[in-house]
Amino acid sequence: MSFNDKVYEFVRQIPEGKVASYGQIAFMTGSWRASRAVGYALHRNPYQGKVPCHRVVFKDGRLATGFVFGGKDVQRQLLESEGVEFTADGRVAMDKCCWQPDQGCCCP
DNA sequence: ATGCTGACCGAGC
DNA sequence: CGCTCGGCCAGCA
């Protein structure tokens, strides 16, 4: 079980309509400061198809840069299809869609 | 083994 | 309020 595997395992558990930030995943894996490593791990994304990297966004709710899935617009459509709300700024409504495994529910 | 890089985040100016 | 700097972690040359 490597740090990398933890990231994939964590991200894979993200339900539809929910999103998590790199820092959140990093915190779960060990140190919240490892957010960079998390991003790098997802960048390789060896489990592409099993790991919904598109559900992983910034703390601001903004999508990751240099999106590799085909474009931010595509990711937005994909997330919207899953039930994730978006703001006028084009960011994810993390206020409602931030995934909290411990509580199993989003912030009201 | 060492150094650089990167899909980040927080604090400072 | 916007930009810049530093710091941590893992992967690769």
JSON list of C-alpha atoms (C1' of nucleotides) in Angstrom, two decimals:
[
{"chain": "A", "resi": 1, "resn": "MET", "atom": "CA", "xyz": [0.00, 0.00, 0.00]},
{"chain": "A", "resi": 2, "resn": "SER", "atom": "CA", "xyz": [1.80, 3.06, -1.19]},
{"chain": "A", "resi": 3, "resn": "PHE", "atom": "CA", "xyz": [0.87, 6.68, -0.92]},
{"chain": "A", "resi": 4, "resn": "ASN", "atom": "CA", "xyz": [-0.08, 6.47, -4.53]},
{"chain": "A", "resi": 5, "resn": "ASP", "atom": "CA", "xyz": [-2.46, 3.57, -3.95]},
{"chain": "A", "resi": 6, "resn": "LYS", "atom": "CA", "xyz": [-4.09, 5.39, -1.06]},
{"chain": "A", "resi": 7, "resn": "VAL", "atom": "CA", "xyz": [-4.85, 8.29, -3.33]},
{"chain": "A", "resi": 8, "resn": "TYR", "atom": "CA", "xyz": [-6.46, 6.07, -5.94]},
{"chain": "A", "resi": 9, "resn": "GLU", "atom": "CA", "xyz": [-8.40, 4.16, -3.31]},
{"chain": "A", "resi": 10, "resn": "PHE", "atom": "CA", "xyz": [-9.66, 7.38, -1.80]},
{"chain": "A", "resi": 11, "resn": "VAL", "atom": "CA", "xyz": [-10.62, 9.01, -5.05]},
{"chain": "A", "resi": 12, "resn": "ARG", "atom": "CA", "xyz": [-12.30, 5.85, -6.26]},
{"chain": "A", "resi": 13, "resn": "GLN", "atom": "CA", "xyz": [-14.64, 6.01, -3.27]},
{"chain": "A", "resi": 14, "resn": "ILE", "atom": "CA", "xyz": [-15.93, 9.43, -4.21]},
{"chain": "A", "resi": 15, "resn": "PRO", "atom": "CA", "xyz": [-19.64, 9.03, -4.96]},
{"chain": "A", "resi": 16, "resn": "GLU", "atom": "CA", "xyz": [-21.38, 10.72, -7.86]},
{"chain": "A", "resi": 17, "resn": "GLY", "atom": "CA", "xyz": [-22.38, 14.30, -7.27]},
{"chain": "A", "resi": 18, "resn": "LYS", "atom": "CA", "xyz": [-19.52, 14.84, -4.85]},
{"chain": "A", "resi": 19, "resn": "VAL", "atom": "CA", "xyz": [-16.05, 16.27, -5.30]},
{"chain": "A", "resi": 20, "resn": "ALA", "atom": "CA", "xyz": [-12.92, 16.36, -3.18]},
{"chain": "A", "resi": 21, "resn": "SER", "atom": "CA", "xyz": [-9.95, 18.71, -3.16]},
{"chain": "A", "resi": 22, "resn": "TYR", "atom": "CA", "xyz": [-6.33, 17.65, -3.49]},
{"chain": "A", "resi": 23, "resn": "GLY", "atom": "CA", "xyz": [-5.64, 18.93, 0.00]},
{"chain": "A", "resi": 24, "resn": "GLN", "atom": "CA", "xyz": [-8.46, 16.81, 1.39]},
{"chain": "A", "resi": 25, "resn": "ILE", "atom": "CA", "xyz": [-7.07, 13.69, -0.21]},
{"chain": "A", "resi": 26, "resn": "ALA", "atom": "CA", "xyz": [-3.57, 14.59, 0.88]},
{"chain": "A", "resi": 27, "resn": "PHE", "atom": "CA", "xyz": [-4.82, 14.97, 4.44]},
{"chain": "A", "resi": 28, "resn": "MET", "atom": "CA", "xyz": [-6.43, 11.54, 4.30]},
{"chain": "A", "resi": 29, "resn": "THR", "atom": "CA", "xyz": [-3.34, 9.94, 2.85]},
{"chain": "A", "resi": 30, "resn": "GLY", "atom": "CA", "xyz": [-1.12, 11.39, 5.53]},
{"chain": "A", "resi": 31, "resn": "SER", "atom": "CA", "xyz": [-0.13, 15.04, 5.19]},
{"chain": "A", "resi": 32, "resn": "TRP", "atom": "CA", "xyz": [-2.25, 17.74, 3.69]},
{"chain": "A", "resi": 33, "resn": "ARG", "atom": "CA", "xyz": [0.94, 19.22, 2.30]},
{"chain": "A", "resi": 34, "resn": "ALA", "atom": "CA", "xyz": [1.31, 16.25, 0.00]},
{"chain": "A", "resi": 35, "resn": "SER", "atom": "CA", "xyz": [-1.31, 17.79, -2.24]},
{"chain": "A", "resi": 36, "resn": "ARG", "atom": "CA", "xyz": [1.32, 18.14, -4.92]},
{"chain": "A", "resi": 37, "resn": "ALA", "atom": "CA", "xyz": [2.15, 14.48, -4.74]},
{"chain": "A", "resi": 38, "resn": "VAL", "atom": "CA", "xyz": [-1.57, 13.73, -4.98]},
{"chain": "A", "resi": 39, "resn": "GLY", "atom": "CA", "xyz": [-1.85, 15.79, -8.10]},
{"chain": "A", "resi": 40, "resn": "TYR", "atom": "CA", "xyz": [1.17, 14.09, -9.56]},
{"chain": "A", "resi": 41, "resn": "ALA", "atom": "CA", "xyz": [-0.23, 10.68, -8.71]},
{"chain": "A", "resi": 42, "resn": "LEU", "atom": "CA", "xyz": [-3.49, 11.51, -10.43]},
{"chain": "A", "resi": 43, "resn": "HIS", "atom": "CA", "xyz": [-1.58, 12.97, -13.32]},
{"chain": "A", "resi": 44, "resn": "ARG", "atom": "CA", "xyz": [-0.16, 9.55, -14.06]},
{"chain": "A", "resi": 45, "resn": "ASN", "atom": "CA", "xyz": [-3.54, 8.08, -13.23]},
{"chain": "A", "resi": 46, "resn": "PRO", "atom": "CA", "xyz": [-2.66, 4.46, -14.07]},
{"chain": "A", "resi": 47, "resn": "TYR", "atom": "CA", "xyz": [-6.21, 3.53, -13.10]},
{"chain": "A", "resi": 48, "resn": "GLN", "atom": "CA", "xyz": [-7.82, 5.92, -15.53]},
{"chain": "A", "resi": 49, "resn": "GLY", "atom": "CA", "xyz": [-11.38, 4.75, -15.88]},
{"chain": "A", "resi": 50, "resn": "LYS", "atom": "CA", "xyz": [-11.56, 3.40, -12.36]},
{"chain": "A", "resi": 51, "resn": "VAL", "atom": "CA", "xyz": [-10.37, 6.56, -10.64]},
{"chain": "A", "resi": 52, "resn": "PRO", "atom": "CA", "xyz": [-12.66, 9.54, -11.35]},
{"chain": "A", "resi": 53, "resn": "CYS", "atom": "CA", "xyz": [-9.93, 12.17, -11.40]},
{"chain": "A", "resi": 54, "resn": "HIS", "atom": "CA", "xyz": [-12.46, 14.65, -12.75]},
{"chain": "A", "resi": 55, "resn": "ARG", "atom": "CA", "xyz": [-14.08, 14.65, -9.30]},
{"chain": "A", "resi": 56, "resn": "VAL", "atom": "CA", "xyz": [-10.87, 16.00, -7.81]},
{"chain": "A", "resi": 57, "resn": "VAL", "atom": "CA", "xyz": [-10.67, 19.79, -7.90]},
{"chain": "A", "resi": 58, "resn": "PHE", "atom": "CA", "xyz": [-8.97, 22.72, -6.18]},
{"chain": "A", "resi": 59, "resn": "LYS", "atom": "CA", "xyz": [-10.07, 23.92, -2.79]},
{"chain": "A", "resi": 60, "resn": "ASP", "atom": "CA", "xyz": [-11.56, 26.90, -4.55]},
{"chain": "A", "resi": 61, "resn": "GLY", "atom": "CA", "xyz": [-13.68, 24.52, -6.56]},
{"chain": "A", "resi": 62, "resn": "ARG", "atom": "CA", "xyz": [-11.80, 25.33, -9.73]},
{"chain": "A", "resi": 63, "resn": "LEU", "atom": "CA", "xyz": [-10.82, 22.50, -12.06]},
{"chain": "A", "resi": 64, "resn": "ALA", "atom": "CA", "xyz": [-7.24, 21.39, -12.32]},
{"chain": "A", "resi": 65, "resn": "THR", "atom": "CA", "xyz": [-5.00, 23.07, -14.89]},
{"chain": "A", "resi": 66, "resn": "GLY", "atom": "CA", "xyz": [-3.95, 21.36, -18.08]},
{"chain": "A", "resi": 67, "resn": "PHE", "atom": "CA", "xyz": [-6.83, 19.03, -17.80]},
{"chain": "A", "resi": 68, "resn": "VAL", "atom": "CA", "xyz": [-6.00, 15.80, -19.56]},
{"chain": "A", "resi": 69, "resn": "PHE", "atom": "CA", "xyz": [-9.48, 14.39, -19.96]},
{"chain": "A", "resi": 70, "resn": "GLY", "atom": "CA", "xyz": [-10.22, 16.43, -23.03]},
{"chain": "A", "resi": 71, "resn": "GLY", "atom": "CA", "xyz": [-10.94, 19.89, -21.67]},
{"chain": "A", "resi": 72, "resn": "LYS", "atom": "CA", "xyz": [-12.45, 21.64, -18.70]},
{"chain": "A", "resi": 73, "resn": "ASP", "atom": "CA", "xyz": [-15.73, 22.04, -20.52]},
{"chain": "A", "resi": 74, "resn": "VAL", "atom": "CA", "xyz": [-15.95, 18.29, -20.89]},
{"chain": "A", "resi": 75, "resn": "GLN", "atom": "CA", "xyz": [-15.19, 17.78, -17.23]},
{"chain": "A", "resi": 76, "resn": "ARG", "atom": "CA", "xyz": [-17.83, 20.33, -16.28]},
{"chain": "A", "resi": 77, "resn": "GLN", "atom": "CA", "xyz": [-20.41, 18.53, -18.37]},
{"chain": "A", "resi": 78, "resn": "LEU", "atom": "CA", "xyz": [-19.37, 15.26, -16.85]},
{"chain": "A", "resi": 79, "resn": "LEU", "atom": "CA", "xyz": [-19.63, 16.56, -13.30]},
{"chain": "A", "resi": 80, "resn": "GLU", "atom": "CA", "xyz": [-22.96, 18.21, -14.05]},
{"chain": "A", "resi": 81, "resn": "SER", "atom": "CA", "xyz": [-24.23, 14.91, -15.34]},
{"chain": "A", "resi": 82, "resn": "GLU", "atom": "CA", "xyz": [-23.26, 13.35, -12.04]},
{"chain": "A", "resi": 83, "resn": "GLY", "atom": "CA", "xyz": [-25.17, 16.02, -10.13]},
{"chain": "A", "resi": 84, "resn": "VAL", "atom": "CA", "xyz": [-22.36, 18.37, -9.16]},
{"chain": "A", "resi": 85, "resn": "GLU", "atom": "CA", "xyz": [-23.50, 21.97, -9.05]},
{"chain": "A", "resi": 86, "resn": "PHE", "atom": "CA", "xyz": [-21.49, 24.71, -10.70]},
{"chain": "A", "resi": 87, "resn": "THR", "atom": "CA", "xyz": [-21.29, 28.39, -9.94]},
{"chain": "A", "resi": 88, "resn": "ALA", "atom": "CA", "xyz": [-21.37, 31.28, -12.39]},
{"chain": "A", "resi": 89, "resn": "ASP", "atom": "CA", "xyz": [-17.62, 31.49, -12.05]},
{"chain": "A", "resi": 90, "resn": "GLY", "atom": "CA", "xyz": [-17.39, 28.06, -13.58]},
{"chain": "A", "resi": 91, "resn": "ARG", "atom": "CA", "xyz": [-16.32, 26.53, -10.31]},
{"chain": "A", "resi": 92, "resn": "VAL", "atom": "CA", "xyz": [-17.72, 23.55, -8.47]},
{"chain": "A", "resi": 93, "resn": "ALA", "atom": "CA", "xyz": [-20.16, 24.31, -5.65]},
{"chain": "A", "resi": 94, "resn": "MET", "atom": "CA", "xyz": [-17.99, 22.66, -3.02]},
{"chain": "A", "resi": 95, "resn": "ASP", "atom": "CA", "xyz": [-20.26, 24.15, -0.37]},
{"chain": "A", "resi": 96, "resn": "LYS", "atom": "CA", "xyz": [-22.72, 21.45, -1.32]},
{"chain": "A", "resi": 97, "resn": "CYS", "atom": "CA", "xyz": [-20.58, 18.91, -3.09]},
{"chain": "A", "resi": 98, "resn": "CYS", "atom": "CA", "xyz": [-17.48, 18.67, -0.92]},
{"chain": "A", "resi": 99, "resn": "TRP", "atom": "CA", "xyz": [-17.15, 15.00, -0.09]},
{"chain": "A", "resi": 100, "resn": "GLN", "atom": "CA", "xyz": [-16.69, 14.28, 3.60]},
{"chain": "A", "resi": 101, "resn": "PRO", "atom": "CA", "xyz": [-16.20, 10.52, 4.13]},
{"chain": "A", "resi": 102, "resn": "ASP", "atom": "CA", "xyz": [-16.22, 10.79, 7.92]},
{"chain": "A", "resi": 103, "resn": "GLN", "atom": "CA", "xyz": [-19.62, 12.44, 7.93]},
{"chain": "A", "resi": 104, "resn": "GLY", "atom": "CA", "xyz": [-20.79, 10.76, 4.79]},
{"chain": "A", "resi": 105, "resn": "CYS", "atom": "CA", "xyz": [-22.60, 13.92, 3.91]},
{"chain": "A", "resi": 106, "resn": "CYS", "atom": "CA", "xyz": [-21.85, 17.30, 2.45]},
{"chain": "A", "resi": 107, "resn": "CYS", "atom": "CA", "xyz": [-21.85, 20.60, 4.31]},
{"chain": "A", "resi": 108, "resn": "PRO", "atom": "CA", "xyz": [-25.37, 22.03, 4.62]},
{"chain": "B", "resi": 1, "resn": "DA", "atom": "C1'", "xyz": [22.09, 8.94, -3.81]},
{"chain": "B", "resi": 2, "resn": "DT", "atom": "C1'", "xyz": [21.04, 13.89, -5.31]},
{"chain": "B", "resi": 3, "resn": "DG", "atom": "C1'", "xyz": [18.43, 17.36, -7.76]},
{"chain": "B", "resi": 4, "resn": "DC", "atom": "C1'", "xyz": [14.50, 19.03, -10.33]},
{"chain": "B", "resi": 5, "resn": "DT", "atom": "C1'", "xyz": [9.86, 19.08, -11.36]},
{"chain": "B", "resi": 6, "resn": "DG", "atom": "C1'", "xyz": [4.82, 19.13, -10.61]},
{"chain": "B", "resi": 7, "resn": "DA", "atom": "C1'", "xyz": [-2.86, 18.53, -11.78]},
{"chain": "B", "resi": 8, "resn": "DC", "atom": "C1'", "xyz": [-1.32, 22.28, -4.55]},
{"chain": "B", "resi": 9, "resn": "DC", "atom": "C1'", "xyz": [-2.08, 25.34, -0.48]},
{"chain": "B", "resi": 10, "resn": "DG", "atom": "C1'", "xyz": [-1.33, 29.00, 2.78]},
{"chain": "B", "resi": 11, "resn": "DA", "atom": "C1'", "xyz": [0.64, 33.24, 4.02]},
{"chain": "B", "resi": 12, "resn": "DG", "atom": "C1'", "xyz": [2.89, 37.68, 2.89]},
{"chain": "B", "resi": 13, "resn": "DC", "atom": "C1'", "xyz": [3.45, 42.08, 0.26]},
{"chain": "C", "resi": 1, "resn": "DC", "atom": "C1'", "xyz": [-7.77, 42.60, -3.85]},
{"chain": "C", "resi": 2, "resn": "DG", "atom": "C1'", "xyz": [-4.12, 40.36, -6.96]},
{"chain": "C", "resi": 3, "resn": "DC", "atom": "C1'", "xyz": [0.36, 38.51, -7.40]},
{"chain": "C", "resi": 4, "resn": "DT", "atom": "C1'", "xyz": [4.45, 36.24, -5.44]},
{"chain": "C", "resi": 5, "resn": "DC", "atom": "C1'", "xyz": [7.09, 33.12, -2.43]},
{"chain": "C", "resi": 6, "resn": "DG", "atom": "C1'", "xyz": [8.00, 29.18, 0.22]},
{"chain": "C", "resi": 7, "resn": "DG", "atom": "C1'", "xyz": [7.08, 24.33, 1.79]},
{"chain": "C", "resi": 8, "resn": "DC", "atom": "C1'", "xyz": [5.88, 19.93, 1.96]},
{"chain": "C", "resi": 9, "resn": "DC", "atom": "C1'", "xyz": [5.64, 14.87, -0.78]},
{"chain": "C", "resi": 10, "resn": "DA", "atom": "C1'", "xyz": [6.35, 11.54, -4.46]},
{"chain": "C", "resi": 11, "resn": "DG", "atom": "C1'", "xyz": [8.23, 10.36, -9.03]},
{"chain": "C", "resi": 12, "resn": "DC", "atom": "C1'", "xyz": [11.85, 10.51, -12.54]},
{"chain": "C", "resi": 13, "resn": "DA", "atom": "C1'", "xyz": [16.70, 11.58, -14.81]}
]
